[in-house]
Coordinates of N, CA and C in Angstrom, one line a residue:
X27 N 107.9 58.0 -6.7 CA 106.6 58.4 -6.3 C 106.7 59.9 -5.8
X28 N 105.8 60.7 -6.2 CA 105.8 62.1 -5.8 C 105.0 62.2 -4.5
X29 N 105.3 63.1 -3.6 CA 104.6 63.3 -2.4 C 103.2 63.9 -2.7
X30 N 102.2 63.6 -1.8 CA 100.8 64.0 -2.1 C 100.7 65.5 -2.3
X31 N 101.6 66.3 -1.6 CA 101.4 67.8 -1.8 C 101.7 68.2 -3.2
X32 N 102.3 67.4 -4.0 CA 102.5 67.6 -5.4 C 101.7 66.8 -6.3
X33 N 101.3 65.6 -5.9 CA 100.6 64.6 -6.7 C 99.1 64.6 -6.6
X34 N 98.6 65.0 -5.4 CA 97.1 65.1 -5.2 C 96.6 66.3 -5.9
X35 N 95.6 66.1 -6.8 CA 95.1 67.3 -7.6 C 94.7 68.4 -6.8
X36 N 94.0 68.2 -5.6 CA 93.5 69.3 -4.8 C 94.6 70.0 -4.1
X37 N 95.7 69.3 -3.8 CA 96.8 70.0 -3.1 C 97.7 70.6 -4.1
X38 N 97.9 70.0 -5.3 CA 98.8 70.6 -6.3 C 98.2 72.0 -6.8
X39 N 96.9 72.1 -6.8 CA 96.2 73.3 -7.2 C 96.4 74.4 -6.2
X40 N 96.8 74.1 -4.9 CA 97.0 75.1 -3.9 C 98.5 75.5 -3.7
X41 N 99.4 74.7 -4.4 CA 100.8 74.9 -4.0 C 101.3 76.3 -4.2
X42 N 101.0 76.9 -5.3 CA 101.5 78.3 -5.5 C 100.9 79.3 -4.6
X43 N 99.7 79.1 -4.2 CA 99.0 80.0 -3.3 C 99.6 79.9 -1.9
X44 N 99.9 78.7 -1.5 CA 100.4 78.5 -0.1 C 101.9 78.8 0.0
X45 N 102.6 78.8 -1.1 CA 104.0 79.1 -1.1 C 104.3 80.2 -2.1
X46 N 103.8 81.4 -1.9 CA 103.9 82.4 -3.0 C 105.3 83.1 -3.1
X47 N 106.1 83.1 -2.0 CA 107.3 83.8 -2.0 C 108.4 82.9 -2.6
X48 N 108.8 83.1 -3.9 CA 109.8 82.3 -4.5 C 111.0 83.2 -4.8
X49 N 111.4 84.0 -3.8 CA 112.6 84.8 -3.9 C 113.8 84.0 -4.1
X50 N 113.8 82.7 -3.7 CA 114.9 81.8 -3.9 C 115.3 81.6 -5.3
X51 N 114.4 81.8 -6.2 CA 114.6 81.6 -7.6 C 115.5 82.7 -8.3
X52 N 115.6 83.8 -7.6 CA 116.4 84.9 -8.2 C 117.9 84.5 -8.4
X53 N 118.4 83.7 -7.5 CA 119.8 83.2 -7.6 C 119.9 82.3 -8.8
X54 N 118.9 81.5 -9.1 CA 119.0 80.6 -10.3 C 118.9 81.4 -11.6
X55 N 118.1 82.4 -11.6 CA 118.0 83.3 -12.8 C 119.3 84.0 -13.1
X56 N 120.0 84.4 -12.0 CA 121.3 85.1 -12.2 C 122.3 84.1 -12.7
X57 N 122.3 82.8 -12.3 CA 123.2 81.8 -12.8 C 122.9 81.5 -14.2
X58 N 121.6 81.5 -14.6 CA 121.3 81.3 -16.0 C 121.8 82.4 -16.9
X59 N 121.7 83.6 -16.4 CA 122.3 84.8 -17.1 C 123.8 84.7 -17.1
X60 N 124.5 84.4 -16.0 CA 125.9 84.4 -16.0 C 126.5 83.4 -17.0
X61 N 125.8 82.2 -17.1 CA 126.3 81.2 -18.0 C 125.8 81.3 -19.4
X62 N 125.0 82.3 -19.7 CA 124.5 82.5 -21.0 C 123.6 81.4 -21.5
X63 N 122.9 80.7 -20.6 CA 122.2 79.5 -21.0 C 121.0 79.9 -21.9
X64 N 120.9 79.1 -23.0 CA 119.7 79.3 -23.9 C 118.8 78.0 -23.9
X65 N 119.3 76.9 -23.3 CA 118.5 75.7 -23.2 C 118.6 75.2 -21.8
X66 N 117.5 75.0 -21.1 CA 117.6 74.6 -19.7 C 116.7 73.5 -19.4
X67 N 117.2 72.5 -18.6 CA 116.4 71.4 -18.1 C 116.1 71.7 -16.6
X68 N 114.8 71.8 -16.3 CA 114.4 72.1 -14.9 C 113.9 70.7 -14.3
X69 N 114.7 70.1 -13.5 CA 114.4 68.8 -12.9 C 113.6 69.0 -11.6
X70 N 112.5 68.4 -11.5 CA 111.6 68.6 -10.4 C 110.9 69.9 -10.5
X71 N 110.3 70.2 -11.7 CA 109.8 71.5 -12.0 C 108.5 71.8 -11.3
X72 N 107.8 70.8 -10.8 CA 106.6 71.1 -10.0 C 105.6 71.8 -10.8
X73 N 105.0 72.9 -10.3 CA 104.0 73.7 -11.0 C 104.5 74.7 -12.0
X74 N 105.8 74.6 -12.3 CA 106.4 75.3 -13.4 C 106.8 76.7 -13.1
X75 N 106.9 77.2 -11.9 CA 107.2 78.6 -11.6 C 108.5 79.0 -12.3
X76 N 109.6 78.2 -12.0 CA 110.9 78.6 -12.5 C 111.0 78.4 -14.0
X77 N 110.4 77.3 -14.5 CA 110.5 77.0 -15.9 C 109.8 78.2 -16.7
X78 N 108.7 78.7 -16.2 CA 108.0 79.7 -16.9 C 108.7 81.1 -16.8
X79 N 109.4 81.3 -15.7 CA 110.2 82.5 -15.6 C 111.3 82.5 -16.7
X80 N 111.9 81.3 -16.8 CA 113.0 81.2 -17.9 C 112.4 81.4 -19.3
X81 N 111.2 80.7 -19.5 CA 110.6 80.8 -20.8 C 110.2 82.3 -21.2
X82 N 109.8 83.0 -20.1 CA 109.5 84.4 -20.3 C 110.7 85.2 -20.8
X83 N 111.9 84.7 -20.5 CA 113.1 85.4 -21.0 C 113.6 84.9 -22.3
X84 N 112.8 84.1 -23.0 CA 113.2 83.6 -24.3 C 114.1 82.4 -24.3
X85 N 114.2 81.7 -23.1 CA 115.0 80.5 -23.0 C 114.1 79.3 -23.3
X86 N 114.7 78.3 -24.0 CA 114.1 77.1 -24.4 C 114.2 76.1 -23.1
X87 N 113.0 75.7 -22.6 CA 113.0 75.0 -21.3 C 112.3 73.7 -21.4
X88 N 112.9 72.7 -20.8 CA 112.3 71.4 -20.6 C 112.0 71.2 -19.1
X89 N 110.8 71.0 -18.7 CA 110.5 70.7 -17.3 C 110.1 69.3 -17.1
X90 N 110.7 68.6 -16.1 CA 110.4 67.2 -15.8 C 110.0 67.1 -14.4
X91 N 108.9 66.3 -14.1 CA 108.5 66.1 -12.8 C 107.7 64.8 -12.7
X92 N 107.8 64.0 -11.6 CA 107.0 62.8 -11.5 C 105.6 63.0 -11.1
X93 N 105.2 64.2 -10.7 CA 103.8 64.5 -10.2 C 103.0 65.0 -11.3
X94 N 102.1 64.2 -11.9 CA 101.3 64.6 -13.0 C 100.4 65.7 -12.6
X95 N 99.8 65.8 -11.4 CA 98.9 66.8 -11.0 C 99.6 68.2 -11.1
X96 N 100.9 68.2 -10.6 CA 101.6 69.5 -10.7 C 101.9 69.9 -12.1
X97 N 102.2 69.0 -13.0 CA 102.4 69.3 -14.4 C 101.2 69.8 -15.0
X98 N 100.0 69.3 -14.7 CA 98.8 69.8 -15.2 C 98.5 71.3 -14.8
X99 N 98.9 71.6 -13.6 CA 98.8 73.0 -13.1 C 99.7 73.8 -14.0
X100 N 101.0 73.4 -14.2 CA 101.9 74.1 -15.0 C 101.5 74.3 -16.4
X101 N 101.0 73.3 -17.0 CA 100.5 73.4 -18.4 C 99.4 74.4 -18.6
X102 N 98.5 74.5 -17.5 CA 97.4 75.4 -17.6 C 97.7 76.9 -17.4
X103 N 98.9 77.2 -17.0 CA 99.3 78.5 -16.7 C 99.5 79.3 -18.0
X104 N 99.4 80.6 -17.9 CA 99.7 81.5 -19.1 C 101.1 81.2 -19.6
X105 N 101.2 81.0 -20.9 CA 102.5 80.7 -21.5 C 102.9 79.2 -21.2
X106 N 102.1 78.4 -20.6 CA 102.4 77.0 -20.3 C 102.9 76.3 -21.6
X107 N 102.3 76.6 -22.7 CA 102.7 75.9 -24.0 C 104.1 76.2 -24.4
X108 N 104.8 77.2 -23.8 CA 106.1 77.6 -24.2 C 107.2 76.6 -23.7
X109 N 106.8 75.8 -22.7 CA 107.7 74.9 -22.1 C 107.3 73.4 -22.5
X110 N 108.4 72.6 -22.7 CA 108.2 71.2 -23.0 C 108.1 70.5 -21.6
X111 N 106.9 70.0 -21.3 CA 106.7 69.3 -20.0 C 106.8 67.8 -20.2
X112 N 107.6 67.1 -19.3 CA 107.8 65.7 -19.3 C 107.4 65.1 -18.0
X113 N 106.5 64.1 -18.0 CA 106.0 63.4 -16.8 C 107.0 62.3 -16.6
X114 N 107.8 62.4 -15.5 CA 108.8 61.4 -15.2 C 109.9 62.1 -14.3
X115 N 111.1 61.5 -14.5 CA 112.3 62.0 -13.7 C 113.5 62.0 -14.6
X116 N 114.6 62.5 -14.0 CA 115.8 62.6 -14.8 C 116.5 61.3 -15.1
X117 N 116.0 60.2 -14.6 CA 116.6 58.9 -14.9 C 116.1 58.3 -16.3
X118 N 115.1 58.9 -16.8 CA 114.6 58.4 -18.1 C 114.2 59.5 -19.1
X119 N 115.2 60.4 -19.3 CA 115.0 61.5 -20.2 C 115.2 61.2 -21.7
X120 N 114.5 61.8 -22.6 CA 114.8 61.7 -24.0 C 116.1 62.4 -24.3
X121 N 116.7 62.1 -25.5 CA 118.0 62.8 -25.8 C 117.9 64.3 -25.7
X122 N 118.8 65.0 -25.0 CA 118.8 66.4 -24.8 C 120.2 66.9 -24.9
X123 N 120.3 68.2 -25.2 CA 121.6 68.9 -25.2 C 121.4 70.3 -24.6
X124 N 121.4 70.4 -23.3 CA 121.0 71.7 -22.6 C 122.3 72.3 -22.1
X125 N 122.2 73.6 -21.9 CA 123.3 74.4 -21.3 C 123.4 74.4 -19.8
X126 N 122.2 74.2 -19.2 CA 122.0 74.3 -17.8 C 121.0 73.3 -17.3
X127 N 121.2 72.6 -16.3 CA 120.2 71.8 -15.6 C 120.1 72.3 -14.2
X128 N 118.9 72.3 -13.6 CA 118.7 72.9 -12.3 C 117.8 72.0 -11.5
X129 N 118.0 72.1 -10.2 CA 117.1 71.5 -9.2 C 116.9 72.5 -8.1
X130 N 115.8 73.2 -8.1 CA 115.6 74.3 -7.2 C 115.0 73.8 -5.9
X131 N 115.0 74.7 -4.9 CA 114.3 74.4 -3.6 C 114.7 73.0 -3.0
X132 N 113.7 72.2 -2.7 CA 114.0 70.9 -2.0 C 114.3 69.7 -2.9
X133 N 114.3 70.0 -4.2 CA 114.3 68.9 -5.2 C 115.5 67.9 -4.9
X134 N 116.7 68.4 -4.8 CA 117.8 67.5 -4.6 C 117.7 66.7 -3.4
X135 N 117.2 67.3 -2.3 CA 117.1 66.6 -1.0 C 116.0 65.6 -1.0
X136 N 114.9 65.9 -1.8 CA 113.8 65.0 -1.9 C 114.1 63.7 -2.7
X137 N 115.2 63.7 -3.4 CA 115.7 62.5 -4.1 C 116.6 61.7 -3.1
X138 N 115.9 61.0 -2.2 CA 116.5 60.5 -0.9 C 117.2 59.2 -1.1
X139 N 116.7 58.3 -2.0 CA 117.3 57.0 -2.2 C 118.6 57.1 -2.9
X140 N 119.6 56.5 -2.5 CA 120.9 56.6 -3.1 C 120.9 56.2 -4.6
X141 N 120.2 55.2 -5.0 CA 120.1 54.8 -6.4 C 119.4 55.8 -7.2
X142 N 118.4 56.4 -6.7 CA 117.7 57.5 -7.4 C 118.5 58.7 -7.6
X143 N 119.3 59.0 -6.5 CA 120.2 60.2 -6.6 C 121.3 60.0 -7.6
X144 N 121.9 58.8 -7.6 CA 122.9 58.5 -8.6 C 122.3 58.5 -10.0
X145 N 121.1 58.0 -10.2 CA 120.5 58.0 -11.5 C 120.2 59.4 -12.0
X146 N 119.8 60.3 -11.0 CA 119.5 61.7 -11.4 C 120.7 62.4 -11.8
X147 N 121.8 62.3 -11.1 CA 123.1 62.9 -11.5 C 123.6 62.4 -12.8
X148 N 123.4 61.1 -13.1 CA 123.8 60.5 -14.4 C 122.9 61.1 -15.5
X149 N 121.6 61.1 -15.2 CA 120.7 61.6 -16.3 C 120.9 63.1 -16.6
X150 N 121.2 63.9 -15.6 CA 121.5 65.3 -15.8 C 122.8 65.5 -16.6
X151 N 123.8 64.7 -16.3 CA 125.1 64.7 -17.0 C 124.9 64.4 -18.5
X152 N 124.1 63.4 -18.8 CA 123.9 63.0 -20.2 C 123.1 64.0 -20.9
X153 N 122.2 64.8 -20.2 CA 121.4 65.8 -20.9 C 122.2 67.1 -21.1
X154 N 123.3 67.3 -20.4 CA 124.1 68.5 -20.6 C 125.0 68.4 -21.8
X155 N 125.2 69.5 -22.5 CA 126.2 69.6 -23.5 C 127.6 69.6 -22.8
X156 N 128.7 69.3 -23.5 CA 130.0 69.5 -22.9 C 130.2 71.0 -22.5
X157 N 130.6 71.2 -21.2 CA 130.7 72.6 -20.7 C 129.4 73.1 -20.1
X158 N 128.3 72.3 -20.1 CA 127.1 72.7 -19.5 C 127.2 72.5 -18.0
X159 N 126.3 73.2 -17.3 CA 126.3 73.2 -15.8 C 125.1 72.6 -15.2
X160 N 125.3 71.9 -14.0 CA 124.2 71.5 -13.2 C 124.3 72.3 -11.9
X161 N 123.1 72.9 -11.5 CA 123.1 73.8 -10.3 C 121.9 73.3 -9.4
X162 N 122.2 73.2 -8.2 CA 121.2 72.8 -7.2 C 121.6 73.2 -5.8
X163 N 120.7 73.2 -4.9 CA 120.9 73.6 -3.5 C 120.6 72.4 -2.6
X164 N 121.2 72.5 -1.4 CA 120.9 71.5 -0.3 C 121.2 72.2 1.0
X165 N 120.3 71.9 2.0 CA 120.6 72.5 3.3 C 121.8 71.9 4.0
X166 N 122.5 72.7 4.7 CA 123.6 72.3 5.5 C 123.0 71.6 6.7
X167 N 123.4 70.3 6.9 CA 122.8 69.5 8.1 C 123.1 70.2 9.4
X168 N 124.2 70.9 9.5 CA 124.6 71.6 10.8 C 123.6 72.6 11.2
X169 N 122.8 73.1 10.3 CA 121.7 74.1 10.6 C 120.5 73.5 11.3
X170 N 120.4 72.1 11.2 CA 119.3 71.4 11.9 C 117.9 72.1 11.6
X171 N 117.6 72.3 10.3 CA 116.4 73.1 9.9 C 115.2 72.4 10.4
X172 N 115.2 71.1 10.6 CA 114.0 70.4 11.0 C 113.5 70.7 12.4
X173 N 114.4 71.3 13.2 CA 113.9 71.7 14.5 C 112.9 72.8 14.5
X174 N 112.7 73.5 13.4 CA 111.7 74.5 13.3 C 110.4 74.0 12.6
X175 N 110.4 72.7 12.2 CA 109.2 72.2 11.5 C 108.2 71.7 12.6
X176 N 107.5 72.6 13.1 CA 106.5 72.4 14.2 C 105.2 73.1 13.8
X177 N 104.1 72.6 14.4 CA 102.9 73.3 14.2 C 102.9 74.7 14.7
X178 N 103.6 74.9 15.8 CA 103.7 76.2 16.4 C 104.3 77.2 15.5
X179 N 105.3 76.8 14.8 CA 106.0 77.7 13.9 C 105.4 77.9 12.5
X180 N 104.5 76.9 12.1 CA 104.1 76.9 10.7 C 102.6 77.1 10.5
X181 N 101.8 77.0 11.6 CA 100.3 77.1 11.4 C 99.9 78.4 10.8
X182 N 99.0 78.3 9.8 CA 98.4 79.5 9.2 C 97.1 79.1 8.6
X183 N 96.3 80.1 8.3 CA 95.1 80.0 7.5 C 95.2 80.9 6.3
X184 N 95.0 80.3 5.1 CA 95.1 81.1 3.9 C 93.8 81.1 3.2
X185 N 93.4 82.3 2.8 CA 92.1 82.4 2.0 C 92.5 82.2 0.6
X186 N 92.0 81.1 0.0 CA 92.3 80.7 -1.4 C 91.1 81.0 -2.3
X187 N 91.3 81.8 -3.3 CA 90.1 82.1 -4.2 C 89.4 80.9 -4.7
X188 N 88.1 80.9 -4.7 CA 87.3 79.8 -5.2 C 87.4 78.5 -4.4
X189 N 88.1 78.6 -3.3 CA 88.2 77.4 -2.4 C 87.8 77.7 -1.0
X190 N 88.2 78.9 -0.5 CA 87.8 79.3 0.9 C 89.0 79.2 1.8
X191 N 88.8 79.3 3.1 CA 90.0 79.2 4.0 C 90.6 77.8 4.0
X192 N 91.9 77.7 4.0 CA 92.6 76.5 4.1 C 93.6 76.6 5.3
X193 N 93.5 75.7 6.3 CA 94.5 75.6 7.3 C 95.7 74.8 6.8
X194 N 96.9 75.1 7.3 CA 98.0 74.3 6.9 C 99.1 74.4 8.0
X195 N 99.8 73.3 8.2 CA 100.9 73.3 9.2 C 101.8 72.1 8.9
X196 N 103.0 72.1 9.4 CA 103.9 71.0 9.3 C 104.4 70.5 10.6
X197 N 104.6 69.2 10.7 CA 105.1 68.6 12.0 C 106.2 67.6 11.6
X198 N 107.2 67.6 12.4 CA 108.3 66.6 12.3 C 107.8 65.2 12.7
X199 N 108.1 64.2 11.9 CA 107.7 62.9 12.1 C 108.9 62.0 12.7
X200 N 110.0 62.1 12.0 CA 111.2 61.3 12.4 C 112.5 61.8 11.8
X201 N 113.5 61.7 12.6 CA 114.9 62.0 12.2 C 115.7 60.7 12.3
X202 N 116.1 60.1 11.2 CA 116.8 58.8 11.2 C 118.1 59.0 10.4
X203 N 119.2 59.4 11.1 CA 120.4 59.7 10.4 C 120.3 60.9 9.5
X204 N 120.7 60.7 8.2 CA 120.5 61.9 7.3 C 119.1 62.0 6.8
X205 N 118.2 61.1 7.1 CA 116.8 61.2 6.6 C 115.9 61.9 7.6
X206 N 115.2 62.9 7.1 CA 114.2 63.6 8.0 C 112.8 63.5 7.3
X207 N 111.9 63.0 8.1 CA 110.5 62.9 7.6 C 109.6 63.8 8.3
X208 N 108.7 64.5 7.5 CA 107.8 65.4 8.1 C 106.4 65.3 7.4
X209 N 105.4 65.9 8.0 CA 104.1 65.7 7.5 C 103.4 67.1 7.5
X210 N 102.9 67.4 6.3 CA 102.0 68.6 6.1 C 100.6 68.2 6.2
X211 N 99.8 69.0 6.9 CA 98.4 68.8 7.1 C 97.6 70.0 6.5
X212 N 96.5 69.7 5.8 CA 95.7 70.7 5.1 C 94.3 70.5 5.5
X213 N 93.6 71.5 6.0 CA 92.2 71.4 6.4 C 91.4 72.4 5.5
X214 N 90.4 71.9 4.9 CA 89.5 72.7 4.0 C 88.2 73.1 4.8
X215 N 88.0 74.4 5.1 CA 86.9 74.8 5.8 C 85.6 74.6 5.0
X216 N 85.6 74.7 3.7 CA 84.4 74.6 2.9 C 83.7 73.3 3.0
X217 N 84.4 72.2 3.1 CA 83.8 70.9 3.2 C 84.3 70.0 4.3
X218 N 85.3 70.5 5.1 CA 85.8 69.8 6.2 C 86.8 68.7 5.9
X219 N 87.2 68.6 4.6 CA 88.2 67.6 4.3 C 89.6 67.9 4.9
X220 N 90.2 66.9 5.4 CA 91.6 67.1 5.9 C 92.5 66.1 5.1
X221 N 93.6 66.7 4.5 CA 94.5 65.9 3.7 C 95.9 66.0 4.3
X222 N 96.7 65.0 4.3 CA 98.0 65.0 4.7 C 99.0 64.6 3.7
X223 N 100.2 65.1 3.8 CA 101.3 64.7 2.8 C 102.6 64.5 3.6
X224 N 103.1 63.3 3.5 CA 104.4 63.0 4.2 C 105.6 63.1 3.2
X225 N 106.7 63.7 3.6 CA 107.8 63.9 2.8 C 109.1 63.5 3.6
X226 N 110.1 63.0 2.8 CA 111.4 62.7 3.5 C 112.5 63.3 2.7
X227 N 113.4 64.1 3.4 CA 114.5 64.7 2.8 C 115.8 64.1 3.3
X228 N 116.8 64.0 2.4 CA 118.1 63.5 2.8 C 119.0 64.8 3.0
X229 N 119.6 64.9 4.2 CA 120.5 66.0 4.5 C 121.9 65.5 4.2
X230 N 122.5 65.9 3.1 CA 123.9 65.5 2.8 C 124.9 66.5 3.2
X231 N 126.1 66.0 3.6 CA 127.2 66.9 3.9 C 127.8 67.4 2.6
X232 N 128.4 68.6 2.7 CA 129.0 69.2 1.5 C 130.0 68.3 0.9
X233 N 130.9 67.7 1.7 CA 131.9 66.8 1.1 C 131.3 65.6 0.4
X234 N 130.2 65.1 0.9 CA 129.5 63.9 0.3 C 128.9 64.3 -1.0
X235 N 128.3 65.5 -1.1 CA 127.8 65.9 -2.4 C 128.9 66.1 -3.4
X236 N 129.9 66.8 -3.0 CA 131.1 67.0 -3.9 C 131.6 65.7 -4.5
X237 N 131.8 64.7 -3.6 CA 132.3 63.4 -4.0 C 131.3 62.7 -4.9
X238 N 130.0 62.8 -4.7 CA 129.0 62.2 -5.6 C 129.1 62.8 -7.0
X239 N 129.3 64.1 -7.1 CA 129.4 64.8 -8.3 C 130.7 64.3 -9.1
X240 N 131.8 64.3 -8.4 CA 133.1 63.9 -9.0 C 133.0 62.5 -9.5
X241 N 132.4 61.6 -8.7 CA 132.3 60.2 -9.1 C 131.4 60.0 -10.4
X242 N 130.5 61.0 -10.6 CA 129.7 60.9 -11.8 C 130.3 61.7 -13.0
X243 N 131.5 62.2 -12.9 CA 132.2 62.8 -14.0 C 132.1 64.3 -14.0
X244 N 131.5 64.9 -13.0 CA 131.4 66.4 -13.0 C 132.7 67.0 -12.4
X245 N 132.9 68.3 -12.8 CA 133.8 69.1 -12.2 C 133.1 70.1 -11.3
X246 N 133.4 70.2 -10.0 CA 132.7 71.1 -9.1 C 133.4 72.5 -9.2
X247 N 132.8 73.4 -9.9 CA 133.4 74.7 -10.1 C 133.3 75.6 -8.9
X248 N 132.2 75.5 -8.1 CA 132.0 76.4 -7.0 C 130.9 75.9 -6.1
X249 N 131.0 76.2 -4.8 CA 129.9 76.0 -3.9 C 129.6 77.3 -3.2
X250 N 128.4 77.8 -3.5 CA 128.0 79.2 -3.0 C 127.1 79.1 -1.8
X251 N 127.0 80.2 -1.1 CA 126.0 80.4 -0.1 C 124.7 80.7 -0.8
X252 N 123.6 80.3 -0.2 CA 122.3 80.6 -0.7 C 121.9 82.0 -0.2
X253 N 121.7 83.0 -1.1 CA 121.5 84.4 -0.7 C 120.2 84.6 0.1
X254 N 119.2 83.7 -0.1 CA 118.0 83.9 0.7 C 118.0 83.2 2.0
X255 N 119.0 82.3 2.2 CA 119.2 81.6 3.5 C 120.7 81.6 3.8
X256 N 121.3 82.7 4.1 CA 122.8 82.8 4.3 C 123.2 81.9 5.4
X257 N 124.2 81.1 5.2 CA 124.8 80.3 6.2 C 124.0 79.0 6.5
X258 N 123.0 78.7 5.7 CA 122.1 77.6 6.0 C 122.1 76.6 4.8
X259 N 122.5 77.0 3.7 CA 122.4 76.1 2.5 C 123.7 76.2 1.7
X260 N 123.9 75.1 0.9 CA 125.0 75.1 -0.1 C 124.3 75.1 -1.5
X261 N 124.9 75.9 -2.4 CA 124.5 75.9 -3.8 C 125.6 75.4 -4.6
X262 N 125.4 74.3 -5.3 CA 126.5 73.6 -6.0 C 126.4 74.0 -7.5
X263 N 127.6 74.4 -8.0 CA 127.7 74.7 -9.5 C 128.7 73.6 -10.0
X264 N 128.2 72.7 -10.7 CA 129.0 71.6 -11.3 C 128.9 71.7 -12.8
X265 N 130.0 71.1 -13.4 CA 130.1 71.3 -14.9 C 130.4 69.9 -15.5
X266 N 129.8 69.7 -16.7 CA 130.2 68.5 -17.5 C 131.4 69.0 -18.3
X267 N 132.6 68.3 -18.1 CA 133.8 68.8 -18.8 C 133.6 68.7 -20.4

């Protein structure tokens, strides 16, 4: 099940406006260039920002996401027809042979259930050609990122074209071992509607992720620092032998 911030049509339509800075994607573009990827699977593609960046560079892209509302936003974008969009997740993909599979931003951590995580790694492995790479990021638990997830740090009002002012903020709900749950709240000034979206992320240790990859048949080629969040995230580059 996708979180409401991706699955609710009114919230999915706001996603790109409320989170316009996608400088984090530059590192993934560089990895695609380094690897010479011509076919890419974007797991958890959301509203299609990264998939369309790749397609604009002439790369054949498949984007998969469980949130239909987000996929509808992606399809409606300029050049949306250049990407093959799949409603679902990596555990039920059609036969593919891609050079690179990606999970950008919070995608890997949002796959919180162990069975779903295992199924995602297996599905990505099967979609990769021999020698193809899986690349994703996850926050270092030692950074305790959730301590900044407060209304005080996140409250803002965004003027959204054709919608009007939208208030938004995040609040921490619960920390239970490696699972961190938080709630986004959105207030629409035009009609007074207030919507909320709860999300849970799993904060995995570096050694845990490496072991998960190895057990699923991958070779871990490298673990990099995230250039947009130095010292706070791990970027894993794994390969299907």
